[in-house]
PDB file of C-alpha atoms in Angstrom:
ATOM      1  CA  UNK A  11      19.531  32.820  40.613  1.00  0.00           C
ATOM      2  CA  UNK A  12      16.287  34.709  40.896  1.00  0.00           C
ATOM      3  CA  UNK A  13      13.153  33.768  39.009  1.00  0.00           C
ATOM      4  CA  UNK A  14      13.313  37.045  37.030  1.00  0.00           C
ATOM      5  CA  UNK A  15      16.759  36.093  35.688  1.00  0.00           C
ATOM      6  CA  UNK A  16      15.487  32.612  34.787  1.00  0.00           C
ATOM      7  CA  UNK A  17      12.503  34.031  32.930  1.00  0.00           C
ATOM      8  CA  UNK A  18      14.680  36.471  30.998  1.00  0.00           C
ATOM      9  CA  UNK A  19      17.137  33.696  30.109  1.00  0.00           C
ATOM     10  CA  UNK A  20      14.360  31.419  28.859  1.00  0.00           C
ATOM     11  CA  UNK A  21      12.892  34.294  26.834  1.00  0.00           C
ATOM     12  CA  UNK A  22      16.293  34.880  25.232  1.00  0.00           C
ATOM     13  CA  UNK A  23      16.581  31.181  24.374  1.00  0.00           C
ATOM     14  CA  UNK A  24      13.086  31.108  22.868  1.00  0.00           C
ATOM     15  CA  UNK A  25      13.812  34.241  20.812  1.00  0.00           C
ATOM     16  CA  UNK A  26      16.989  32.594  19.541  1.00  0.00           C
ATOM     17  CA  UNK A  27      14.917  29.544  18.559  1.00  0.00           C
ATOM     18  CA  UNK A  28      12.482  31.728  16.622  1.00  0.00           C
ATOM     19  CA  UNK A  29      15.336  33.439  14.794  1.00  0.00           C
ATOM     20  CA  UNK A  30      17.049  30.195  13.764  1.00  0.00           C
ATOM     21  CA  UNK A  31      13.969  28.486  12.310  1.00  0.00           C
ATOM     22  CA  UNK A  32      13.901  28.319   8.532  1.00  0.00           C
ATOM     23  CA  UNK A  33      10.926  27.920   6.191  1.00  0.00           C
ATOM     24  CA  UNK A  34       9.480  24.430   5.802  1.00  0.00           C
ATOM     25  CA  UNK A  35       9.650  24.455   1.987  1.00  0.00           C
ATOM     26  CA  UNK A  36      13.463  24.637   2.040  1.00  0.00           C
ATOM     27  CA  UNK A  37      13.573  20.849   1.543  1.00  0.00           C
ATOM     28  CA  UNK A  38      13.304  21.422  -2.185  1.00  0.00           C
ATOM     29  CA  UNK A  39      16.633  23.192  -2.424  1.00  0.00           C
ATOM     30  CA  UNK A  40      19.714  21.040  -2.637  1.00  0.00           C
ATOM     31  CA  UNK A  41      22.478  22.959  -0.867  1.00  0.00           C
ATOM     32  CA  UNK A  42      20.497  24.874   1.708  1.00  0.00           C
ATOM     33  CA  UNK A  43      21.088  22.022   4.128  1.00  0.00           C
ATOM     34  CA  UNK A  44      24.775  22.903   4.280  1.00  0.00           C
ATOM     35  CA  UNK A  45      25.403  25.228   7.132  1.00  0.00           C
ATOM     36  CA  UNK A  46      28.395  26.963   8.587  1.00  0.00           C
ATOM     37  CA  UNK A  47      27.354  25.765  12.039  1.00  0.00           C
ATOM     38  CA  UNK A  48      27.762  22.109  13.007  1.00  0.00           C
ATOM     39  CA  UNK A  49      24.578  20.119  13.673  1.00  0.00           C
ATOM     40  CA  UNK A  50      23.154  19.910  17.171  1.00  0.00           C
ATOM     41  CA  UNK A  51      24.901  17.251  19.210  1.00  0.00           C
ATOM     42  CA  UNK A  52      24.355  16.175  22.770  1.00  0.00           C
ATOM     43  CA  UNK A  53      27.156  17.420  25.019  1.00  0.00           C
ATOM     44  CA  UNK A  54      29.800  14.874  25.887  1.00  0.00           C
ATOM     45  CA  UNK A  55      29.963  13.604  29.479  1.00  0.00           C
ATOM     46  CA  UNK A  56      32.921  15.884  30.161  1.00  0.00           C
ATOM     47  CA  UNK A  57      30.872  18.923  29.099  1.00  0.00           C
ATOM     48  CA  UNK A  58      27.832  17.980  31.183  1.00  0.00           C
ATOM     49  CA  UNK A  59      27.585  19.571  34.618  1.00  0.00           C
ATOM     50  CA  UNK A  60      28.368  17.210  37.493  1.00  0.00           C
ATOM     51  CA  UNK A  61      24.916  16.678  38.982  1.00  0.00           C
ATOM     52  CA  UNK A  62      25.785  13.621  41.083  1.00  0.00           C
ATOM     53  CA  UNK A  63      28.411  15.398  43.189  1.00  0.00           C
ATOM     54  CA  UNK A  64      26.516  18.615  43.803  1.00  0.00           C
ATOM     55  CA  UNK A  65      25.615  18.936  47.409  1.00  0.00           C
ATOM     56  CA  UNK A  66      21.902  19.307  48.012  1.00  0.00           C
ATOM     57  CA  UNK A  67      21.510  21.151  51.292  1.00  0.00           C
ATOM     58  CA  UNK A  68      18.938  19.334  53.403  1.00  0.00           C
ATOM     59  CA  UNK A  69      16.465  21.681  54.959  1.00  0.00           C
ATOM     60  CA  UNK A  70      17.245  24.473  52.484  1.00  0.00           C
ATOM     61  CA  UNK A  71      14.914  23.814  49.532  1.00  0.00           C
ATOM     62  CA  UNK A  72      15.402  27.291  48.042  1.00  0.00           C
ATOM     63  CA  UNK A  73      19.174  26.810  47.676  1.00  0.00           C
ATOM     64  CA  UNK A  74      18.676  23.309  46.310  1.00  0.00           C
ATOM     65  CA  UNK A  75      16.127  24.559  43.765  1.00  0.00           C
ATOM     66  CA  UNK A  76      18.276  27.467  42.602  1.00  0.00           C
ATOM     67  CA  UNK A  77      21.309  25.179  42.292  1.00  0.00           C
ATOM     68  CA  UNK A  78      19.333  22.697  40.185  1.00  0.00           C
ATOM     69  CA  UNK A  79      17.934  25.459  37.977  1.00  0.00           C
ATOM     70  CA  UNK A  80      21.422  26.898  37.455  1.00  0.00           C
ATOM     71  CA  UNK A  81      22.636  23.480  36.300  1.00  0.00           C
ATOM     72  CA  UNK A  82      19.628  23.048  34.012  1.00  0.00           C
ATOM     73  CA  UNK A  83      20.045  26.543  32.586  1.00  0.00           C
ATOM     74  CA  UNK A  84      23.744  25.929  31.847  1.00  0.00           C
ATOM     75  CA  UNK A  85      22.869  22.654  30.124  1.00  0.00           C
ATOM     76  CA  UNK A  86      20.187  24.353  27.989  1.00  0.00           C
ATOM     77  CA  UNK A  87      22.260  27.357  26.956  1.00  0.00           C
ATOM     78  CA  UNK A  88      25.527  25.470  26.368  1.00  0.00           C
ATOM     79  CA  UNK A  89      24.382  23.915  23.068  1.00  0.00           C
ATOM     80  CA  UNK A  90      22.594  25.534  20.120  1.00  0.00           C
ATOM     81  CA  UNK A  91      18.927  24.728  19.810  1.00  0.00           C
ATOM     82  CA  UNK A  92      17.894  22.064  17.306  1.00  0.00           C
ATOM     83  CA  UNK A  93      16.092  23.362  14.247  1.00  0.00           C
ATOM     84  CA  UNK A  94      14.358  21.752  11.261  1.00  0.00           C
ATOM     85  CA  UNK A  95      17.764  21.243   9.599  1.00  0.00           C
ATOM     86  CA  UNK A  96      19.587  19.656  12.549  1.00  0.00           C
ATOM     87  CA  UNK A  97      19.078  16.092  11.359  1.00  0.00           C
ATOM     88  CA  UNK A  98      20.188  16.734   7.801  1.00  0.00           C
ATOM     89  CA  UNK A  99      22.968  19.269   8.216  1.00  0.00           C
ATOM     90  CA  UNK A 100      26.491  18.288   7.277  1.00  0.00           C
ATOM     91  CA  UNK A 101      29.532  20.393   8.021  1.00  0.00           C
ATOM     92  CA  UNK A 102      31.804  20.774   4.994  1.00  0.00           C
ATOM     93  CA  UNK A 103      35.285  20.088   6.327  1.00  0.00           C
ATOM     94  CA  UNK A 104      37.700  18.330   3.969  1.00  0.00           C
ATOM     95  CA  UNK A 105      35.993  17.918   0.638  1.00  0.00           C
ATOM     96  CA  UNK A 106      32.609  18.772  -0.746  1.00  0.00           C
ATOM     97  CA  UNK A 107      32.249  15.282  -2.256  1.00  0.00           C
ATOM     98  CA  UNK A 108      32.555  13.532   1.107  1.00  0.00           C
ATOM     99  CA  UNK A 109      30.078  15.955   2.632  1.00  0.00           C
ATOM    100  CA  UNK A 110      27.615  15.372  -0.204  1.00  0.00           C
ATOM    101  CA  UNK A 111      27.907  11.600   0.270  1.00  0.00           C
ATOM    102  CA  UNK A 112      27.230  11.997   3.982  1.00  0.00           C
ATOM    103  CA  UNK A 113      24.210  14.205   3.262  1.00  0.00           C
ATOM    104  CA  UNK A 114      22.904  11.715   0.696  1.00  0.00           C
ATOM    105  CA  UNK A 115      23.216   8.948   3.265  1.00  0.00           C
ATOM    106  CA  UNK A 116      21.250  10.946   5.841  1.00  0.00           C
ATOM    107  CA  UNK A 117      18.534  11.784   3.304  1.00  0.00           C
ATOM    108  CA  UNK A 118      18.319   8.144   2.158  1.00  0.00           C
ATOM    109  CA  UNK A 119      17.970   6.895   5.745  1.00  0.00           C
ATOM    110  CA  UNK A 120      15.173   9.416   6.373  1.00  0.00           C
ATOM    111  CA  UNK A 121      13.500   8.499   3.044  1.00  0.00           C
ATOM    112  CA  UNK A 122      13.156  12.158   2.078  1.00  0.00           C
ATOM    113  CA  UNK A 123      13.291  11.498  -1.674  1.00  0.00           C
ATOM    114  CA  UNK A 124      10.678   8.743  -1.369  1.00  0.00           C
ATOM    115  CA  UNK A 125       8.331  11.013   0.589  1.00  0.00           C
ATOM    116  CA  UNK A 126       8.711  13.847  -1.942  1.00  0.00           C
ATOM    117  CA  UNK A 127       7.947  11.520  -4.846  1.00  0.00           C
ATOM    118  CA  UNK A 128       4.923  10.024  -3.090  1.00  0.00           C
ATOM    119  CA  UNK A 129       3.578  13.495  -2.285  1.00  0.00           C
ATOM    120  CA  UNK A 130       3.671  14.626  -5.926  1.00  0.00           C
ATOM    121  CA  UNK A 131       0.326  13.035  -6.794  1.00  0.00           C
ATOM    122  CA  UNK A 132      -2.744  12.069  -4.830  1.00  0.00           C
ATOM    123  CA  UNK A 133      -3.107   8.379  -4.044  1.00  0.00           C
ATOM    124  CA  UNK A 134      -6.553   6.864  -3.589  1.00  0.00           C
ATOM    125  CA  UNK A 135      -7.342   5.335  -0.238  1.00  0.00           C
ATOM    126  CA  UNK A 136      -7.663   1.760  -1.558  1.00  0.00           C
ATOM    127  CA  UNK A 137      -4.478   2.026  -3.624  1.00  0.00           C
ATOM    128  CA  UNK A 138      -2.606   3.356  -0.605  1.00  0.00           C
ATOM    129  CA  UNK A 139      -3.947   0.547   1.602  1.00  0.00           C
ATOM    130  CA  UNK A 140      -2.817  -2.116  -0.890  1.00  0.00           C
ATOM    131  CA  UNK A 141       0.596  -0.463  -1.358  1.00  0.00           C
ATOM    132  CA  UNK A 142       1.191  -0.277   2.400  1.00  0.00           C
ATOM    133  CA  UNK A 143       0.125  -3.920   2.830  1.00  0.00           C
ATOM    134  CA  UNK A 144       2.536  -4.913   0.064  1.00  0.00           C
ATOM    135  CA  UNK A 145       5.383  -2.926   1.655  1.00  0.00           C
ATOM    136  CA  UNK A 146       4.692  -4.512   5.040  1.00  0.00           C
ATOM    137  CA  UNK A 147       4.732  -7.984   3.497  1.00  0.00           C
ATOM    138  CA  UNK A 148       8.002  -7.277   1.674  1.00  0.00           C
ATOM    139  CA  UNK A 149       9.616  -6.059   4.885  1.00  0.00           C
ATOM    140  CA  UNK A 150       8.422  -9.115   6.825  1.00  0.00           C
ATOM    141  CA  UNK A 151       9.653 -11.452   4.100  1.00  0.00           C
ATOM    142  CA  UNK A 152      13.050  -9.715   3.921  1.00  0.00           C
ATOM    143  CA  UNK A 153      13.419  -9.959   7.714  1.00  0.00           C
ATOM    144  CA  UNK A 154      12.585 -13.686   7.685  1.00  0.00           C
ATOM    145  CA  UNK A 155      15.080 -14.341   4.887  1.00  0.00           C
ATOM    146  CA  UNK A 156      17.725 -12.340   6.765  1.00  0.00           C
ATOM    147  CA  UNK A 157      17.103 -14.361   9.941  1.00  0.00           C
ATOM    148  CA  UNK A 158      17.322 -17.669   8.047  1.00  0.00           C
ATOM    149  CA  UNK A 159      20.573 -16.651   6.350  1.00  0.00           C
ATOM    150  CA  UNK A 160      22.058 -15.663   9.717  1.00  0.00           C
ATOM    151  CA  UNK A 161      20.981 -19.012  11.166  1.00  0.00           C
ATOM    152  CA  UNK A 162      22.612 -20.911   8.287  1.00  0.00           C
ATOM    153  CA  UNK A 163      25.819 -18.871   8.691  1.00  0.00           C
ATOM    154  CA  UNK A 164      25.912 -19.685  12.423  1.00  0.00           C
ATOM    155  CA  UNK A 165      25.424 -23.376  11.658  1.00  0.00           C
ATOM    156  CA  UNK A 166      28.250 -23.263   9.106  1.00  0.00           C
ATOM    157  CA  UNK A 167      30.531 -21.523  11.596  1.00  0.00           C
ATOM    158  CA  UNK A 168      29.852 -24.302  14.105  1.00  0.00           C
ATOM    159  CA  UNK A 169      30.841 -26.864  11.490  1.00  0.00           C
ATOM    160  CA  UNK A 170      27.456 -28.429  10.870  1.00  0.00           C
TER     161      UNK A 170
END
């Protein structure tokens, strides 16, 4: 594949990326995260090109380079590009309720609601420092308690 074809292909991919980007303030809407396209997923091993078994001709660097770029180009263009909604997009398949639960789970794991609430008002530097220290201490304490409970459960399982 010539370098002109590669450049045109990469330009097409970048134009597609610019067209699929959505505004950053769309977080505030509730159902805009639902999309008719499934979220970006890494291709499965069966969909990935077989790089290990491709013969790399020794002494012919141009053929080797073009073969590698063809493989890379196929891998790039085979999947849709990720966009700002890729991580919080849920495909509605069976029921809307199940999809909403899945979306709520994703948003809770990413702490989106917490970040929106904390960004509503300005927080003074000292107040923020104390709050973060308190959150760190709570997390450390919870982790220590969790470890101790797991240790006790292991000891009980052993019959101690």
